[in-house]
């Protein structure tokens, strides 16, 4: 069965600090991986996705993530955060031969202005 | 601008009443997901469909919840009878999953705005 683990429940950073949010998954096959963002009171929106090819994926708003197959990880990074990045971030995994998409528990990111 | 549409956006109901939430997936998408979001449990997958067939509803309390897709443009999630612990935001999402046939056509899940359910 597939599962996703996000290590950080709440991260607090100052503006311009660098960000890395951890995500590890469990699945015994080829995967598709996603990072979604949920701004307060809103629905989930896709930040970036990995299906195949270059393991370093660039998304919207300056975010990127790196798929490291040997570590079953897909960590999210941003070199310099802004106050507007305050939100909850969800990592998700889908087995490439299945339809089910499972989400991690989320990481709440708070940015101090 | 294609989007997943959920109705109602907000629902307040009394314990014991039936609640029906509706979702219109993006045209052309063949997978539909129902998720429930609460502070305590996060984002839980309740059920999902592919080509209108239910594939997995193991995340759903069977005695009171039911999910259906009467046609390709409508998915419903019903709770009968509702209980205060069902209070949550319910999200519907849709996507295109062609599996290994044409993997380049596969997409992520696109989320609706959610239905905020409060059972009093």
Short mmCIF file of C-alpha atoms in Angstrom, two decimals:
data_model
loop_
_atom_site.label_atom_id
_atom_site.label_comp_id
_atom_site.label_asym_id
_atom_site.label_seq_id
_atom_site.Cartn_x
_atom_site.Cartn_y
_atom_site.Cartn_z
CA UNK A 1 0.00 0.00 0.00
CA UNK A 2 1.25 3.48 -0.77
CA UNK A 3 1.84 6.05 1.96
CA UNK A 4 3.39 9.48 2.35
CA UNK A 5 5.23 10.93 5.31
CA UNK A 6 5.86 14.62 5.85
CA UNK A 7 8.29 15.15 8.68
CA UNK A 8 7.61 18.75 9.57
CA UNK A 9 4.19 19.67 10.90
CA UNK A 10 4.84 23.39 11.31
CA UNK A 11 7.75 25.40 9.98
CA UNK A 12 8.32 29.04 10.86
CA UNK A 13 10.74 31.10 8.80
CA UNK A 14 11.63 34.71 8.25
CA UNK A 15 11.25 36.32 4.86
CA UNK A 16 14.16 35.61 2.49
CA UNK A 17 15.11 32.44 4.35
CA UNK A 18 15.57 29.23 2.39
CA UNK A 19 12.99 26.50 2.64
CA UNK A 20 13.15 22.74 2.47
CA UNK A 21 10.15 20.57 3.34
CA UNK A 22 10.66 16.85 3.64
CA UNK A 23 8.55 14.18 1.96
CA UNK A 24 9.12 10.44 1.94
CA UNK A 25 6.87 7.91 0.31
CA UNK A 26 6.35 4.20 0.42
CA UNK A 27 5.40 2.33 -2.74
CA UNK A 28 6.85 -0.73 -4.41
CA UNK A 29 6.86 0.50 -7.98
CA UNK A 30 7.09 3.47 -10.31
CA UNK A 31 5.51 6.59 -8.87
CA UNK A 32 4.12 9.95 -9.79
CA UNK A 33 4.78 12.61 -7.14
CA UNK A 34 3.12 15.93 -6.40
CA UNK A 35 3.35 18.96 -4.17
CA UNK A 36 0.19 20.94 -3.58
CA UNK A 37 -0.31 24.21 -1.71
CA UNK A 38 -3.40 25.26 0.22
CA UNK A 39 -3.72 28.93 1.10
CA UNK A 40 -5.94 29.75 4.10
CA UNK A 41 -9.58 29.04 3.33
CA UNK A 42 -8.87 27.81 -0.17
CA UNK A 43 -8.68 24.53 -2.07
CA UNK A 44 -5.52 22.65 -2.99
CA UNK A 45 -3.55 23.86 -5.98
CA UNK A 46 -0.72 22.10 -7.73
CA UNK A 47 2.78 23.51 -7.18
CA UNK A 48 4.69 20.92 -9.18
CA UNK A 49 4.69 17.29 -10.25
CA UNK A 50 7.07 14.55 -11.22
CA UNK A 51 6.02 11.89 -13.70
CA UNK A 52 9.29 10.90 -15.34
CA UNK A 53 12.53 12.32 -16.71
CA UNK A 54 14.63 14.94 -14.95
CA UNK A 55 14.36 14.28 -11.21
CA UNK A 56 14.73 17.99 -10.48
CA UNK A 57 11.33 19.51 -11.09
CA UNK A 58 10.59 23.21 -11.22
CA UNK A 59 7.16 24.49 -10.34
CA UNK A 60 5.32 27.73 -9.95
CA UNK A 61 6.29 30.62 -7.67
CA UNK A 62 9.97 29.64 -7.54
CA UNK A 63 9.45 26.23 -5.96
CA UNK A 64 11.35 23.13 -6.98
CA UNK A 65 11.55 19.54 -5.80
CA UNK A 66 14.01 16.74 -6.29
CA UNK A 67 13.03 13.12 -6.68
CA UNK A 68 15.66 10.85 -5.13
CA UNK A 69 14.58 7.32 -5.92
CA UNK A 70 17.12 5.64 -3.66
CA UNK A 71 15.81 7.59 -0.69
CA UNK A 72 12.12 7.45 -1.64
CA UNK A 73 12.09 11.20 -1.18
CA UNK A 74 10.63 14.21 -2.95
CA UNK A 75 11.64 17.25 -0.90
CA UNK A 76 10.30 20.69 -1.73
CA UNK A 77 12.66 23.66 -1.83
CA UNK A 78 12.60 27.39 -2.35
CA UNK A 79 15.74 29.53 -2.07
CA UNK A 80 14.03 32.62 -0.65
CA UNK A 81 10.54 32.58 0.85
CA UNK A 82 8.08 35.45 0.90
CA UNK A 83 5.33 36.32 3.34
CA UNK A 84 2.81 35.28 0.67
CA UNK A 85 4.13 31.69 0.87
CA UNK A 86 2.32 31.28 4.18
CA UNK A 87 0.15 28.24 3.55
CA UNK A 88 -0.12 24.51 4.09
CA UNK A 89 1.90 22.26 1.80
CA UNK A 90 0.96 18.71 0.92
CA UNK A 91 3.05 16.01 -0.69
CA UNK A 92 1.17 13.29 -2.61
CA UNK A 93 2.03 10.02 -4.32
CA UNK A 94 0.37 7.97 -7.03
CA UNK A 95 1.53 4.61 -8.24
CA UNK A 96 1.97 4.94 -11.99
CA UNK A 97 -0.10 1.81 -12.60
CA UNK A 98 -2.87 2.84 -10.21
CA UNK A 99 -5.31 5.74 -9.98
CA UNK A 100 -5.21 6.32 -6.23
CA UNK A 101 -3.55 9.54 -4.99
CA UNK A 102 -2.56 9.57 -1.34
CA UNK A 103 -1.62 12.75 0.52
CA UNK A 104 0.72 13.35 3.42
CA UNK A 105 -0.45 15.03 6.60
CA UNK A 106 0.71 18.43 5.43
CA UNK A 107 3.24 20.99 6.64
CA UNK A 108 2.06 24.37 7.79
CA UNK A 109 4.46 27.11 6.75
CA UNK A 110 4.39 30.43 8.57
CA UNK A 111 6.52 33.31 7.30
CA UNK A 112 7.42 36.20 9.59
CA UNK A 113 7.38 39.50 7.70
CA UNK B 1 -11.21 27.90 -17.69
CA UNK B 2 -11.97 24.27 -16.80
CA UNK B 3 -12.55 23.61 -13.14
CA UNK B 4 -14.10 21.13 -10.75
CA UNK B 5 -17.39 22.44 -9.40
CA UNK B 6 -18.73 21.45 -6.01
CA UNK B 7 -22.10 22.26 -4.49
CA UNK B 8 -23.06 23.39 -1.97
CA UNK B 9 -20.09 25.44 -0.77
CA UNK B 10 -21.38 25.46 2.78
CA UNK B 11 -23.88 23.22 4.50
CA UNK B 12 -25.15 23.35 8.07
CA UNK B 13 -27.44 20.55 9.07
CA UNK B 14 -28.81 18.88 12.14
CA UNK B 15 -27.62 15.53 13.34
CA UNK B 16 -29.57 12.70 11.75
CA UNK B 17 -30.33 14.55 8.53
CA UNK B 18 -29.26 13.34 5.11
CA UNK B 19 -26.55 15.34 3.35
CA UNK B 20 -25.77 15.14 -0.35
CA UNK B 21 -22.69 16.79 -1.82
CA UNK B 22 -22.28 17.10 -5.57
CA UNK B 23 -19.30 17.38 -7.83
CA UNK B 24 -18.96 18.13 -11.52
CA UNK B 25 -15.54 16.92 -12.70
CA UNK B 26 -13.63 18.59 -15.49
CA UNK B 27 -14.92 17.47 -18.87
CA UNK B 28 -12.80 14.66 -20.25
CA UNK B 29 -11.37 13.56 -16.93
CA UNK B 30 -11.86 9.89 -16.12
CA UNK B 31 -10.96 9.75 -12.42
CA UNK B 32 -12.84 11.35 -9.54
CA UNK B 33 -11.72 11.48 -5.93
CA UNK B 34 -13.52 12.38 -2.71
CA UNK B 35 -11.33 13.63 0.15
CA UNK B 36 -12.26 14.77 3.64
CA UNK B 37 -10.12 17.37 5.42
CA UNK B 38 -10.15 17.89 9.18
CA UNK B 39 -7.65 19.42 11.57
CA UNK B 40 -7.10 16.13 13.34
CA UNK B 41 -6.94 13.71 10.41
CA UNK B 42 -5.65 15.90 7.62
CA UNK B 43 -6.64 14.95 4.08
CA UNK B 44 -8.22 11.50 3.92
CA UNK B 45 -9.17 9.71 0.73
CA UNK B 46 -12.76 8.51 1.11
CA UNK B 47 -13.44 7.03 -2.33
CA UNK B 48 -12.42 7.26 -5.93
CA UNK B 49 -13.73 6.30 -9.32
CA UNK B 50 -12.19 5.55 -12.66
CA UNK B 51 -14.37 5.62 -15.74
CA UNK B 52 -17.33 5.92 -13.34
CA UNK B 53 -16.52 2.61 -11.64
CA UNK B 54 -15.80 2.74 -7.91
CA UNK B 55 -12.28 1.44 -7.35
CA UNK B 56 -11.78 1.91 -3.66
CA UNK B 57 -14.07 3.21 -0.96
CA UNK B 58 -12.26 1.65 1.97
CA UNK B 59 -11.68 5.08 3.49
CA UNK B 60 -15.38 5.64 3.90
CA UNK B 61 -17.62 4.59 6.82
CA UNK B 62 -19.86 2.21 4.89
CA UNK B 63 -22.81 2.29 7.22
CA UNK B 64 -23.57 5.96 6.60
CA UNK B 65 -21.57 7.15 3.59
CA UNK B 66 -22.16 6.34 -0.05
CA UNK B 67 -20.49 7.63 -3.19
CA UNK B 68 -21.83 7.30 -6.72
CA UNK B 69 -21.30 8.54 -10.25
CA UNK B 70 -24.69 8.50 -11.97
CA UNK B 71 -23.01 9.80 -15.13
CA UNK B 72 -19.66 11.14 -16.28
CA UNK B 73 -20.57 14.72 -15.34
CA UNK B 74 -21.77 14.13 -11.79
CA UNK B 75 -20.34 12.52 -8.68
CA UNK B 76 -22.23 12.48 -5.39
CA UNK B 77 -21.26 11.83 -1.79
CA UNK B 78 -24.11 11.13 0.55
CA UNK B 79 -24.18 10.88 4.34
CA UNK B 80 -27.23 9.36 5.97
CA UNK B 81 -27.68 9.87 8.87
CA UNK B 82 -25.17 12.66 9.49
CA UNK B 83 -23.34 13.00 12.81
CA UNK B 84 -21.39 15.89 14.38
CA UNK B 85 -18.09 14.01 13.79
CA UNK B 86 -18.76 14.26 10.05
CA UNK B 87 -18.15 18.01 10.23
CA UNK B 88 -15.28 18.71 7.84
CA UNK B 89 -14.44 20.13 4.46
CA UNK B 90 -15.13 17.65 1.68
CA UNK B 91 -13.12 18.04 -1.50
CA UNK B 92 -13.79 16.52 -4.85
CA UNK B 93 -10.96 16.26 -7.36
CA UNK B 94 -10.75 14.95 -10.91
CA UNK B 95 -7.94 13.93 -13.20
CA UNK B 96 -7.03 11.99 -16.31
CA UNK B 97 -5.43 8.63 -15.79
CA UNK B 98 -4.57 6.62 -18.89
CA UNK B 99 -2.31 4.30 -16.90
CA UNK B 100 0.52 2.73 -18.83
CA UNK B 101 -1.25 3.01 -22.19
CA UNK B 102 -0.45 6.65 -22.80
CA UNK B 103 1.25 7.85 -19.62
CA UNK B 104 2.12 11.21 -21.09
CA UNK B 105 -1.57 12.07 -21.01
CA UNK B 106 -1.87 11.50 -17.27
CA UNK B 107 -2.56 14.52 -15.15
CA UNK B 108 -2.56 15.52 -11.54
CA UNK B 109 -5.75 15.80 -9.49
CA UNK B 110 -7.57 19.10 -9.92
CA UNK B 111 -9.48 20.13 -6.81
CA UNK B 112 -12.83 21.79 -6.37
CA UNK B 113 -13.44 24.56 -3.86
CA UNK B 114 -14.80 22.12 -1.30
CA UNK B 115 -18.01 21.78 0.70
CA UNK B 116 -17.75 22.89 4.31
CA UNK B 117 -20.11 20.66 6.26
CA UNK B 118 -21.19 21.46 9.80
CA UNK B 119 -23.40 18.97 11.61
CA UNK B 120 -24.93 20.32 14.80
#
